[in-house]
Amino acid sequence: MFIIALLFMGNTFSQVTISSDNGSSYGGTWGNGNNNGTGFMAWSNTYGSDTGTFIGSPANNGMGTTGIGTTAFGMYATGTAYVNAGRTFNQGLQVGDTLTFYWAINWDASSGNKGFDLKSGSTTIINVNNTGSATITITDGTVSTDYGTNPMLVTVTRTSSSNYDVSITERDGSGTYTGSFSNSSSIDNINFYVGAQGDGEGNRNMYFNELKINRNADLSITGSAGYRLLSSPVTTPYSTVLEPIWTQGASTTSDTDQGDPNVFTWDRTTDAWEGATNLDANIVAGTGFLVYVYADDDFDDSDDAFPKTLSVSGTENAVDTAPTLNSANDGYTLVGNPFATTIDFDEATKVDLTNVAYVWDPNSGSGNGGTDANGGSGSWKTWTGSAGDLTDGLITPFQGFFVQNSSSASSPSITFSSASKSSGGTFLGKSANSISYLRLNAEGNGLSSSAWIQLSEEGSFYDKVKGDANKLQPLSTNYAQLAIQKGDELMDIAHVDAKEAYSLPIAFTSTIGGEFTLRATDFTISSDVEITFHDYQEGVSLKLDESFSYTFDTPRLKAQNIEPLSIIKSGVFRAKATDGTRFAITITPNTNSVSNETDSKVTEFALDQNYPNPFNPSTTINYSVKNSGAVNISVYNLMGQKVAELVNETKSAGSYNVTWNASEVSSGMYYYRLEAGGQSLTRKMTLIK
């Protein structure tokens, strides 16, 4: 499910300035390689003989200064050569973007030319030019035919994926040119030029200034009442962003200071939510916050319609935004997209993090866009760089999300640079990684939840590794929760290897009981690995492949009718593992099976991992002995006490297996040890009842 379309698509009303440049910031000089603006690459200027660039006032050449100012970018070419000034945008124009600037010329361009090209790469999309007369032309048309001294306001808007609208105020003040240009390429640079003016006095100079690119900045909240994780593309108070919706419990600028707060920040020192008390405080760039969105916007006991639109305006947060993170090992921080464009999480610079993004999607997990009879469930969408429901790691404007420190984080950080902005707001694709994964999805009773297993050599059945993503506690009263249990943690994405046979418990809970269907919706596991699904309660074992589907009944959780604002009061964040398990999957490499028969080719002393593991109540242990002699295999608890002796006899060289039935011992971790010929090997296994 694509989070961008799901959460934040809607009509647009406000705009944020994502790029700007003004001659007044250049201190009187301007040339190739300068870059005192924001949202643009450095100026790329080329100069012929008797040409140059400068900062000056159009009034010096008999032109007006309204809009363009007295410290504008200037260009001259007094001989026969040309000067070009190129400016590449950090991002090409997206649908809805508007480029504006003021442009001033007085005398005509003699036999030469002066004007500008709007380009996509090296291809000119729109050309505006003056040569030899008062006429100013535009690609396939004419802007004006009369002289004038007024600076011209140029406006270029990308109205659709295949169209641009252009307007230019006429320099004689008589009107405004408007035109429409069909082109599906994204304009991503502009080139100003002057040449062959043949005017030694410099009366034919050209000026421009106030370059800006504005982007739509509105958030359409769809679905129904519930929690949203938000951020802001500009530095502005919480009250400004949240003005259209109901807020409460804050001492400053909320609709009422009564009741529990419905706006929360994340206390990174305690890993807990904290009610916001001052909504006049500015939202720090790159940080996120949580708000419970009520259906009733004005507390008149009448629900108001969704979608609800939040808007901001101003200048986009600067690139290289680096919010302050939790400093604790495994600690969480609520960050947010600081820009007015989609970002690619994989391109953000991350240090000492688990490389996982966690986004709360309130409208998923219901099958009806959050409008089912049960009120929708919502679910966390995660991304590890190669797998997860947060498709390709793309995070929309206004989206808050969690990141987690690694288990040994010395200096955790995340930096959002211009490189993290997704090109054109559309994901253009990444080079395919050699990743094997399985996505399971449980759906029923208007609820759904998913979990992933990723296989690679860097994975582990035992330890938390890069690529693991914890299952987080839902921010909704009704939910289904499917997770993979790894040790004592529940995972949304479990990163494991396939070097040995192993069983992973599957945890499933739901606030609404009844029938659910578990399916494999994404499956890229090769035939070298066999996966088996187990329902221990029903005594069912099934091959799990791309066509897997299994229907089961489950009771509901006891907790019901929870007040929405009480969900986060307990501080519970990471989902907790349970003591018992009903479901599991076994991952088995397709290797030659072993038996109790002696294998004359065996030349090593080996103890394999038990299978399945975790297990309930029986498991099988494969082992090999190199030489004939006494062999002992015993099982010990964590206190070092022997709880079972499985083998104690003389064996010939060969491969063997033995089964342990642990029905009379309690759940927990155990060690099993092979001793033979003065050598010993020990492994651990987990019993889950």
XYZ file of C-alpha atoms in Angstrom:
689
model
C 0.000 0.000 0.000
C 1.448 3.358 -1.036
C 1.449 5.636 1.978
C 1.549 8.826 -0.092
C -1.753 8.204 -1.804
C -3.279 6.763 1.299
C -2.673 9.611 3.684
C -1.965 12.945 2.148
C -3.484 13.509 -1.245
C -5.992 16.336 -1.553
C -6.770 19.774 -2.940
C -4.165 22.487 -2.555
C -4.576 26.009 -1.253
C -1.318 27.240 0.306
C 2.236 27.306 -0.945
C 5.667 27.046 0.608
C 8.747 28.666 -0.914
C 11.202 25.851 -1.608
C 13.739 27.883 -3.605
C 14.605 31.568 -3.549
C 17.372 33.917 -4.628
C 17.796 37.682 -4.519
C 20.591 39.926 -5.718
C 20.644 41.787 -2.402
C 22.261 38.771 -0.714
C 25.387 38.896 -2.912
C 27.136 41.933 -1.441
C 27.451 43.850 -4.689
C 29.145 41.198 -6.851
C 27.887 38.092 -8.603
C 29.596 35.532 -10.792
C 30.166 31.933 -11.759
C 30.062 29.495 -8.828
C 28.260 31.891 -6.469
C 25.272 30.540 -4.563
C 23.753 32.762 -1.908
C 20.219 31.495 -2.506
C 18.418 28.378 -1.292
C 16.989 25.497 -3.298
C 19.242 26.096 -6.312
C 22.595 24.804 -7.468
C 25.426 27.326 -7.826
C 25.344 29.750 -10.737
C 26.956 28.347 -13.864
C 28.060 31.355 -15.898
C 30.056 31.576 -19.122
C 31.568 34.814 -20.381
C 32.650 35.978 -23.814
C 34.822 39.018 -24.448
C 33.332 42.345 -23.345
C 30.660 40.607 -21.250
C 30.007 40.346 -17.536
C 27.606 40.046 -14.620
C 27.017 42.467 -11.770
C 24.603 43.508 -9.021
C 22.884 46.823 -9.741
C 19.715 48.864 -10.153
C 17.646 48.799 -13.353
C 17.145 52.528 -12.781
C 20.740 53.014 -13.924
C 19.579 52.020 -17.397
C 16.311 53.947 -17.379
C 14.063 51.120 -16.132
C 11.685 50.949 -13.204
C 12.421 49.087 -9.981
C 8.953 47.994 -8.849
C 9.132 44.368 -7.768
C 12.653 43.862 -9.088
C 14.321 46.165 -6.555
C 17.507 48.205 -6.727
C 19.963 45.337 -6.147
C 19.120 43.012 -9.008
C 21.178 40.548 -10.998
C 22.596 42.348 -14.051
C 24.202 41.143 -17.297
C 25.972 43.032 -20.104
C 27.513 42.243 -23.476
C 28.830 45.440 -25.068
C 30.552 43.773 -28.009
C 29.720 40.812 -30.228
C 30.046 37.940 -27.716
C 27.523 36.375 -25.312
C 27.242 35.901 -21.566
C 25.118 33.072 -20.122
C 23.966 32.622 -16.519
C 22.563 29.172 -15.735
C 20.689 28.203 -12.574
C 19.746 24.553 -11.889
C 16.960 23.828 -9.408
C 17.578 21.344 -6.603
C 14.365 19.729 -7.790
C 12.554 19.970 -11.086
C 9.109 21.543 -11.126
C 6.405 19.191 -9.850
C 2.725 19.452 -10.628
C 1.433 22.529 -8.788
C 4.858 24.211 -8.506
C 5.187 27.849 -9.553
C 8.391 29.606 -10.642
C 8.341 33.407 -10.481
C 10.892 36.173 -11.108
C 11.098 39.772 -12.325
C 12.819 40.516 -15.647
C 13.703 43.950 -17.039
C 14.995 45.127 -20.425
C 14.799 48.613 -21.877
C 16.561 49.077 -25.193
C 15.971 46.380 -27.772
C 18.652 43.781 -28.325
C 20.088 45.367 -31.439
C 21.126 42.607 -33.817
C 21.888 40.253 -30.957
C 19.643 38.549 -28.440
C 18.696 38.730 -24.799
C 16.239 36.598 -22.910
C 15.994 33.300 -21.084
C 15.431 29.582 -21.663
C 13.372 27.362 -19.374
C 14.936 23.939 -19.774
C 14.752 20.277 -18.800
C 18.357 19.166 -18.721
C 19.843 20.508 -21.940
C 16.495 20.684 -23.787
C 14.740 24.045 -24.027
C 11.046 23.786 -23.151
C 10.148 27.500 -23.339
C 12.213 30.367 -24.789
C 11.538 34.072 -24.240
C 13.643 36.370 -26.443
C 14.145 39.929 -27.648
C 16.140 40.767 -30.784
C 16.368 43.707 -33.184
C 13.072 45.425 -32.256
C 10.629 46.107 -29.441
C 8.978 42.725 -29.888
C 9.451 40.087 -27.207
C 8.746 36.587 -28.459
C 7.975 33.343 -26.685
C 8.085 29.821 -28.105
C 5.475 29.749 -30.875
C 4.122 33.198 -29.966
C 4.566 36.859 -29.000
C 4.616 38.384 -25.509
C 4.478 42.052 -26.511
C 5.365 44.452 -29.310
C 5.734 47.799 -27.526
C 8.567 49.476 -25.627
C 8.289 50.089 -21.910
C 10.362 50.438 -18.776
C 8.340 48.410 -16.316
C 9.942 45.250 -14.876
C 8.014 42.203 -16.103
C 6.729 39.564 -13.661
C 7.253 36.094 -15.135
C 5.123 33.254 -13.705
C 5.501 29.624 -14.786
C 3.150 27.035 -13.267
C 3.212 23.316 -13.927
C -0.514 22.674 -14.026
C -0.351 18.980 -14.884
C 2.185 16.308 -15.690
C 2.061 17.419 -19.331
C 1.322 21.157 -19.248
C 2.764 24.512 -18.172
C 0.951 27.841 -17.925
C 3.034 31.001 -18.415
C 2.124 34.600 -17.714
C 4.306 37.693 -18.292
C 3.249 41.234 -17.463
C 3.962 43.540 -20.412
C 6.684 46.161 -19.941
C 4.518 48.997 -21.267
C 1.924 48.254 -18.548
C -0.834 47.531 -21.061
C -1.657 43.985 -19.993
C -0.419 40.465 -19.323
C 0.579 37.752 -21.742
C -0.752 34.263 -20.927
C 0.024 31.022 -22.673
C -0.092 27.275 -22.222
C 2.631 24.854 -23.274
C 2.259 21.108 -23.608
C 5.312 19.215 -22.375
C 5.724 16.263 -20.016
C 9.342 16.999 -19.048
C 10.126 18.630 -15.721
C 11.668 22.082 -16.076
C 14.738 21.934 -13.846
C 16.936 24.879 -14.861
C 16.883 28.344 -16.371
C 19.478 30.079 -18.522
C 19.609 33.871 -18.886
C 21.604 35.244 -21.823
C 22.683 38.506 -23.432
C 24.851 38.814 -26.525
C 26.033 40.808 -29.513
C 24.611 44.097 -28.264
C 27.286 46.240 -29.947
C 26.720 48.941 -27.353
C 29.909 50.150 -25.695
C 27.916 52.332 -23.303
C 26.089 49.369 -21.714
C 22.606 50.792 -22.324
C 21.284 47.388 -23.354
C 21.898 45.642 -20.044
C 19.424 43.057 -18.786
C 18.224 42.601 -15.176
C 16.299 39.962 -13.242
C 15.638 39.297 -9.565
C 13.433 37.696 -6.912
C 13.668 34.144 -8.216
C 11.263 31.876 -6.306
C 9.792 28.411 -6.607
C 6.642 27.816 -4.560
C 5.156 24.401 -3.856
C 1.679 23.415 -2.711
C 1.668 22.770 1.035
C -1.641 21.356 2.208
C -2.466 18.163 4.024
C -5.780 16.443 3.398
C -6.645 14.256 6.395
C -8.878 11.477 5.138
C -10.633 8.541 6.790
C -12.112 9.018 10.248
C -11.263 10.218 13.757
C -7.970 8.920 15.113
C -4.289 9.617 15.690
C -2.005 11.168 13.076
C 1.771 11.606 13.179
C 2.553 14.995 11.652
C 5.432 17.332 10.862
C 5.716 20.701 9.144
C 7.665 21.797 6.045
C 8.090 25.293 7.553
C 8.961 26.599 10.989
C 5.592 27.656 12.371
C 3.563 27.261 15.593
C 1.530 24.108 16.237
C -1.552 26.332 16.444
C -1.052 27.513 12.852
C -0.907 24.010 11.407
C -3.784 22.715 13.556
C -6.050 25.767 13.317
C -8.842 24.044 11.309
C -9.266 21.143 13.759
C -10.237 20.844 17.426
C -7.450 21.094 20.011
C -7.713 20.881 23.794
C -5.817 20.521 27.049
C -3.072 23.064 26.264
C -2.702 26.197 28.346
C -1.973 28.352 25.292
C -3.939 28.730 22.025
C -5.902 25.482 22.068
C -9.678 25.664 21.524
C -10.054 24.918 25.224
C -7.607 24.366 28.062
C -9.999 21.807 29.540
C -9.790 18.041 29.105
C -6.855 15.804 28.253
C -4.432 17.108 25.629
C -4.912 15.778 22.114
C -1.577 17.100 20.844
C 1.548 15.264 21.972
C 5.290 15.446 21.543
C 7.689 12.568 22.128
C 9.960 12.846 25.166
C 13.141 11.319 23.801
C 14.706 11.124 27.267
C 11.983 8.846 28.657
C 10.633 7.235 25.467
C 7.119 8.407 26.316
C 4.410 10.770 25.075
C 4.046 14.219 26.610
C 0.963 16.414 26.236
C 1.711 19.724 24.511
C 0.942 22.662 26.801
C 1.936 25.572 24.536
C 0.599 25.415 20.992
C 2.216 28.780 20.219
C 5.608 27.054 20.313
C 7.237 26.527 16.935
C 7.486 23.071 15.415
C 11.207 22.322 15.260
C 12.396 21.458 11.759
C 12.724 17.719 11.243
C 10.671 16.749 14.304
C 7.273 15.095 14.476
C 4.266 15.323 16.760
C 1.098 13.354 17.415
C -2.448 14.686 17.269
C -5.775 12.991 17.845
C -8.089 14.315 15.100
C -11.706 14.485 16.223
C -14.576 14.305 13.768
C -16.145 17.327 15.518
C -14.045 20.415 14.688
C -15.880 22.915 16.895
C -17.312 20.892 19.795
C -20.935 21.452 18.789
C -21.892 17.767 19.138
C -22.103 17.450 15.360
C -19.432 15.588 13.419
C -17.780 17.538 10.632
C -16.875 15.903 7.364
C -13.609 14.343 6.338
C -11.289 15.161 4.675
C -9.978 18.003 6.827
C -7.369 20.269 5.264
C -4.336 21.644 7.126
C -2.287 24.366 5.435
C 0.953 26.255 5.995
C 2.834 28.954 4.140
C 6.289 30.469 4.382
C 9.802 29.384 3.487
C 10.675 25.698 3.465
C 13.003 24.428 6.177
C 16.651 24.484 5.209
C 18.400 21.437 3.808
C 20.780 19.457 6.024
C 18.198 19.518 8.803
C 19.408 17.282 11.648
C 16.938 16.970 14.561
C 18.247 16.057 18.010
C 17.835 12.335 18.715
C 17.408 10.159 21.782
C 20.898 9.259 23.030
C 20.034 5.904 24.645
C 20.778 2.527 23.127
C 17.646 1.217 21.356
C 15.941 4.567 22.068
C 13.218 5.978 19.796
C 12.882 9.505 18.394
C 9.873 10.995 16.632
C 11.238 12.857 13.614
C 9.434 14.234 10.576
C 9.785 15.137 6.931
C 11.103 18.739 7.094
C 10.357 19.540 3.453
C 7.424 20.319 1.192
C 8.342 17.378 -0.992
C 8.480 13.632 -0.538
C 11.736 12.308 0.917
C 13.457 8.980 0.353
C 14.340 7.545 3.769
C 17.173 5.527 2.237
C 18.861 8.741 1.092
C 18.815 10.401 4.518
C 22.201 10.246 6.248
C 21.894 7.951 9.280
C 24.457 7.177 11.980
C 24.008 4.557 14.733
C 20.376 3.891 13.755
C 18.611 0.618 12.959
C 17.842 1.896 9.446
C 14.098 1.470 10.050
C 11.381 4.081 9.514
C 8.065 3.637 11.382
C 5.006 5.467 10.004
C 1.553 5.249 11.596
C -1.158 4.917 8.928
C -4.585 5.371 10.557
C -6.480 4.365 7.418
C -4.908 0.984 6.786
C -5.829 -2.353 8.280
C -9.536 -2.024 7.557
C -9.909 -2.800 3.890
C -12.264 0.196 3.552
C -9.938 3.157 3.835
C -10.608 3.555 7.532
C -14.380 3.810 7.176
C -15.515 0.274 8.037
C -18.157 -0.423 10.654
C -15.507 -1.176 13.264
C -14.024 2.285 12.945
C -10.814 1.226 11.181
C -7.759 -0.149 12.866
C -4.716 1.534 11.419
C -1.257 0.008 11.409
C 2.421 0.858 11.502
C 4.158 0.875 8.132
C 7.861 0.082 8.284
C 10.786 0.108 5.888
C 14.277 -1.365 6.370
C 15.880 -0.317 3.108
C 14.798 -3.462 1.292
C 11.466 -4.660 2.706
C 8.352 -3.364 4.428
C 4.892 -1.890 3.863
C 6.199 1.694 3.641
C 6.721 1.296 -0.077
C 10.290 2.109 -1.140
C 10.813 4.169 2.017
C 9.058 7.229 0.582
C 7.766 9.656 3.228
C 5.359 12.433 2.263
C 5.327 16.082 3.377
C 3.688 16.654 6.785
C 4.519 13.060 7.819
C 6.009 12.314 11.230
C 7.768 9.001 11.774
C 9.871 7.145 14.318
C 13.494 6.074 14.057
C 15.335 3.865 16.543
C 18.915 3.889 17.755
C 21.039 0.794 17.371
C 21.845 -1.331 20.403
C 25.293 0.276 20.669
C 24.615 3.859 19.637
C 27.422 6.265 20.508
C 26.371 9.293 18.441
C 22.998 8.630 16.767
C 21.951 11.137 14.105
C 19.823 11.588 11.007
C 20.313 14.367 8.454
C 17.848 15.325 5.741
C 19.823 16.810 2.854
C 18.698 17.872 -0.593
C 19.738 14.395 -1.773
C 16.998 12.867 0.393
C 14.320 14.681 -1.600
C 12.679 12.228 -3.972
C 13.125 13.349 -7.564
C 10.001 15.105 -8.778
C 7.949 13.684 -5.925
C 7.626 10.453 -7.900
C 9.640 7.389 -7.072
C 11.656 6.609 -10.159
C 12.941 3.214 -8.993
C 16.027 1.843 -7.310
C 18.465 -0.806 -8.423
C 17.120 -4.180 -7.346
C 18.779 -5.809 -4.361
C 19.202 -9.562 -4.104
C 16.732 -9.904 -1.241
C 14.510 -12.832 -0.342
C 11.419 -11.992 1.667
C 7.988 -13.173 2.658
C 5.042 -10.967 3.593
C 2.180 -12.453 5.592
C -1.126 -10.645 5.922
C -3.991 -11.556 8.266
C -7.384 -10.080 7.397
C -10.889 -10.460 8.774
C -13.724 -8.668 10.568
C -12.808 -5.343 8.965
C -9.242 -5.537 10.300
C -5.895 -6.550 8.850
C -2.244 -6.666 9.808
C 0.969 -7.778 8.143
C 4.465 -8.971 9.057
C 7.587 -9.652 7.012
C 10.425 -12.154 7.076
C 13.598 -11.208 5.222
C 16.280 -13.808 4.463
C 19.934 -12.969 3.924
C 23.355 -14.015 5.139
C 23.423 -10.967 7.438
C 20.258 -12.091 9.257
C 20.041 -13.968 12.540
C 17.468 -16.156 14.275
C 18.957 -15.307 17.660
C 20.160 -11.700 17.691
C 18.630 -8.389 16.720
C 20.406 -7.234 13.562
C 20.215 -4.446 11.013
C 17.046 -4.963 9.025
C 14.917 -6.007 12.009
C 11.919 -3.755 12.701
C 10.044 -3.946 15.988
C 6.271 -4.262 16.073
C 4.917 -1.117 17.698
C 1.764 -0.814 19.748
C -1.197 0.366 17.605
C -2.527 3.881 18.187
C -6.138 2.765 17.820
C -8.804 1.136 19.959
C -9.606 -1.585 17.433
C -6.829 -3.465 15.720
C -5.412 -6.759 14.553
C -1.729 -7.366 15.171
C 0.391 -9.934 13.350
C 4.059 -10.199 14.325
C 7.072 -12.477 14.108
C 8.544 -13.363 17.501
C 12.329 -13.224 17.671
C 13.627 -14.009 21.137
C 11.494 -11.970 23.508
C 10.679 -9.233 20.948
C 7.858 -8.958 18.425
C 8.966 -7.946 14.943
C 7.140 -6.309 12.084
C 10.116 -7.315 9.935
C 12.335 -10.187 11.109
C 15.707 -10.407 9.373
C 16.969 -13.992 9.574
C 19.331 -16.327 7.727
C 18.624 -19.712 6.193
C 21.801 -21.528 7.163
C 19.992 -23.916 9.499
C 16.517 -25.189 10.234
C 14.684 -22.930 12.647
C 11.142 -22.157 13.794
C 9.825 -18.655 14.339
C 6.697 -18.148 16.458
C 3.950 -16.038 14.872
C 2.019 -13.849 17.300
C -1.523 -12.784 16.426
C -3.988 -10.790 18.502
C -7.174 -8.919 17.671
C -9.574 -6.697 19.574
C -12.385 -8.230 17.530
C -12.758 -12.009 17.571
C -13.892 -14.195 14.718
C -12.601 -15.598 11.464
C -9.347 -14.362 9.919
C -7.462 -15.482 6.811
C -3.672 -15.545 6.722
C -2.116 -15.213 3.254
C 1.311 -14.893 1.688
C 0.974 -11.698 -0.356
C 4.630 -11.207 -1.323
C 6.940 -14.187 -1.758
C 10.443 -14.120 -3.267
C 11.975 -17.059 -1.349
C 13.918 -19.402 -3.609
C 13.307 -23.134 -3.852
C 16.517 -23.698 -1.898
C 14.538 -22.925 1.251
C 11.419 -24.754 2.419
C 8.936 -22.959 4.679
C 6.252 -24.716 6.697
C 3.367 -23.097 8.584
C 2.176 -24.644 11.880
C -1.040 -24.187 13.835
C -0.199 -26.038 17.050
C -3.694 -25.595 18.447
C -5.302 -27.385 15.511
C -2.381 -29.704 14.774
C -2.018 -28.339 11.230
C 1.202 -28.066 9.211
C 1.114 -26.643 5.661
C 3.692 -25.770 3.038
C 4.024 -21.994 2.860
C 4.580 -20.629 -0.631
C 3.185 -17.841 -2.839
C -0.250 -19.524 -2.923
C -0.498 -20.038 0.845
C -3.864 -19.247 2.501
C -5.121 -20.407 5.892
C -8.374 -19.496 7.681
C -8.691 -19.673 11.464
C -10.837 -18.446 14.341
C -9.502 -16.353 17.179
C -10.997 -14.842 20.345
C -10.894 -11.103 20.910
C -8.630 -9.420 23.409
C -10.279 -8.652 26.726
C -9.601 -4.928 26.606
C -12.498 -3.118 24.912
C -14.131 0.330 24.801
C -10.861 2.128 25.467
C -11.026 5.918 25.486
C -8.912 7.156 22.539
C -6.753 9.537 24.573
C -5.993 6.851 27.159
C -4.224 4.656 24.614
C -0.927 6.506 24.967
C -1.084 7.312 28.691
C 0.460 4.029 29.740
C 3.614 4.798 27.813
C 3.440 1.373 26.181
C 5.149 1.663 22.840
C 6.881 -1.503 21.697
C 4.458 -4.413 21.351
C 5.049 -7.118 23.946
C 5.644 -10.786 23.316
C 3.259 -13.287 24.886
C 4.073 -16.418 26.861
C 2.274 -18.887 24.619
C 2.257 -19.361 20.870
C -0.301 -20.939 18.576
C 1.337 -20.348 15.215
C 4.874 -20.733 13.903
C 6.745 -21.121 10.659
C 9.716 -23.390 10.139
C 12.452 -22.332 7.735
C 14.497 -25.259 6.426
C 17.414 -25.186 3.975
C 16.982 -27.936 1.385
C 19.995 -30.140 2.306
C 20.399 -33.891 2.371
C 18.471 -35.430 5.267
C 20.246 -37.382 8.000
C 19.189 -40.617 9.611
C 20.253 -42.999 12.334
C 22.352 -44.964 9.858
C 26.152 -44.718 9.998
C 27.682 -42.636 7.192
C 31.172 -43.847 6.385
C 31.927 -40.501 4.685
C 31.464 -38.434 7.836
C 34.794 -36.973 8.892
C 33.766 -34.248 11.331
C 32.481 -33.773 14.819
C 29.308 -31.666 14.588
C 26.187 -30.633 16.497
C 23.382 -29.069 14.464
C 20.744 -26.638 15.627
C 17.654 -28.440 16.869
C 14.626 -28.503 14.602
C 12.139 -26.965 15.026
C 13.328 -24.158 17.254
C 11.529 -22.703 19.158
C 9.508 -25.863 19.698
C 6.550 -27.322 21.575
C 6.824 -29.948 22.885
C 9.238 -32.028 20.764
C 12.344 -31.202 18.798
C 14.986 -33.153 16.867
C 18.758 -32.807 17.215
C 21.112 -33.944 14.438
C 24.744 -34.680 15.286
C 27.845 -36.378 13.884
C 30.823 -38.103 15.517
C 34.147 -38.571 13.796
C 35.370 -41.651 15.657
C 33.796 -44.609 17.434
C 33.450 -44.191 21.177
C 31.280 -43.007 24.049
C 28.758 -40.312 23.150
C 26.674 -38.180 25.500
C 24.025 -35.580 24.777
C 22.425 -33.847 27.766
C 20.084 -30.865 28.217
C 20.636 -28.139 30.838
C 18.604 -25.190 32.086
C 19.978 -21.686 32.501
C 21.061 -22.569 36.076
C 23.328 -25.255 34.690
C 21.150 -28.066 36.046
C 20.785 -31.169 33.903
C 17.121 -31.699 32.994
C 17.447 -34.540 30.478
C 19.982 -37.032 29.158
C 19.197 -37.905 25.565
C 22.161 -40.087 24.571
C 24.671 -41.991 26.700
C 26.116 -44.911 24.769
C 28.841 -46.021 22.415
C 28.446 -44.948 18.788
C 30.345 -45.681 15.619
C 31.520 -42.818 13.421
C 28.569 -41.375 11.539
C 25.551 -39.061 11.595
C 22.596 -39.493 13.946
C 19.527 -37.743 15.307
C 17.693 -37.822 18.584
C 14.307 -36.419 19.641
C 13.600 -34.684 22.941
C 10.033 -34.517 24.272
C 9.974 -31.580 26.699
C 6.365 -31.924 27.816
C 7.387 -32.210 31.485
C 9.538 -29.075 31.702
C 8.536 -25.430 31.652
C 8.925 -22.911 28.846
C 12.284 -21.252 28.558
C 15.752 -21.428 27.083
C 17.841 -24.585 27.397
C 21.327 -25.685 26.417
C 22.170 -29.056 24.895
C 25.720 -30.434 24.851
C 27.382 -33.120 22.750
C 30.427 -34.805 24.291
C 32.518 -37.435 22.499
C 36.204 -38.301 22.070
C 37.302 -35.599 24.504
C 35.472 -32.911 22.536
C 32.264 -31.007 23.302
C 29.847 -28.726 21.485
C 26.964 -26.722 22.980
C 23.933 -25.009 21.452
C 20.847 -23.325 22.854
C 17.172 -23.939 22.110
C 13.870 -22.400 23.151
C 10.772 -24.176 24.425
C 7.560 -22.160 24.089
C 4.346 -23.630 25.444
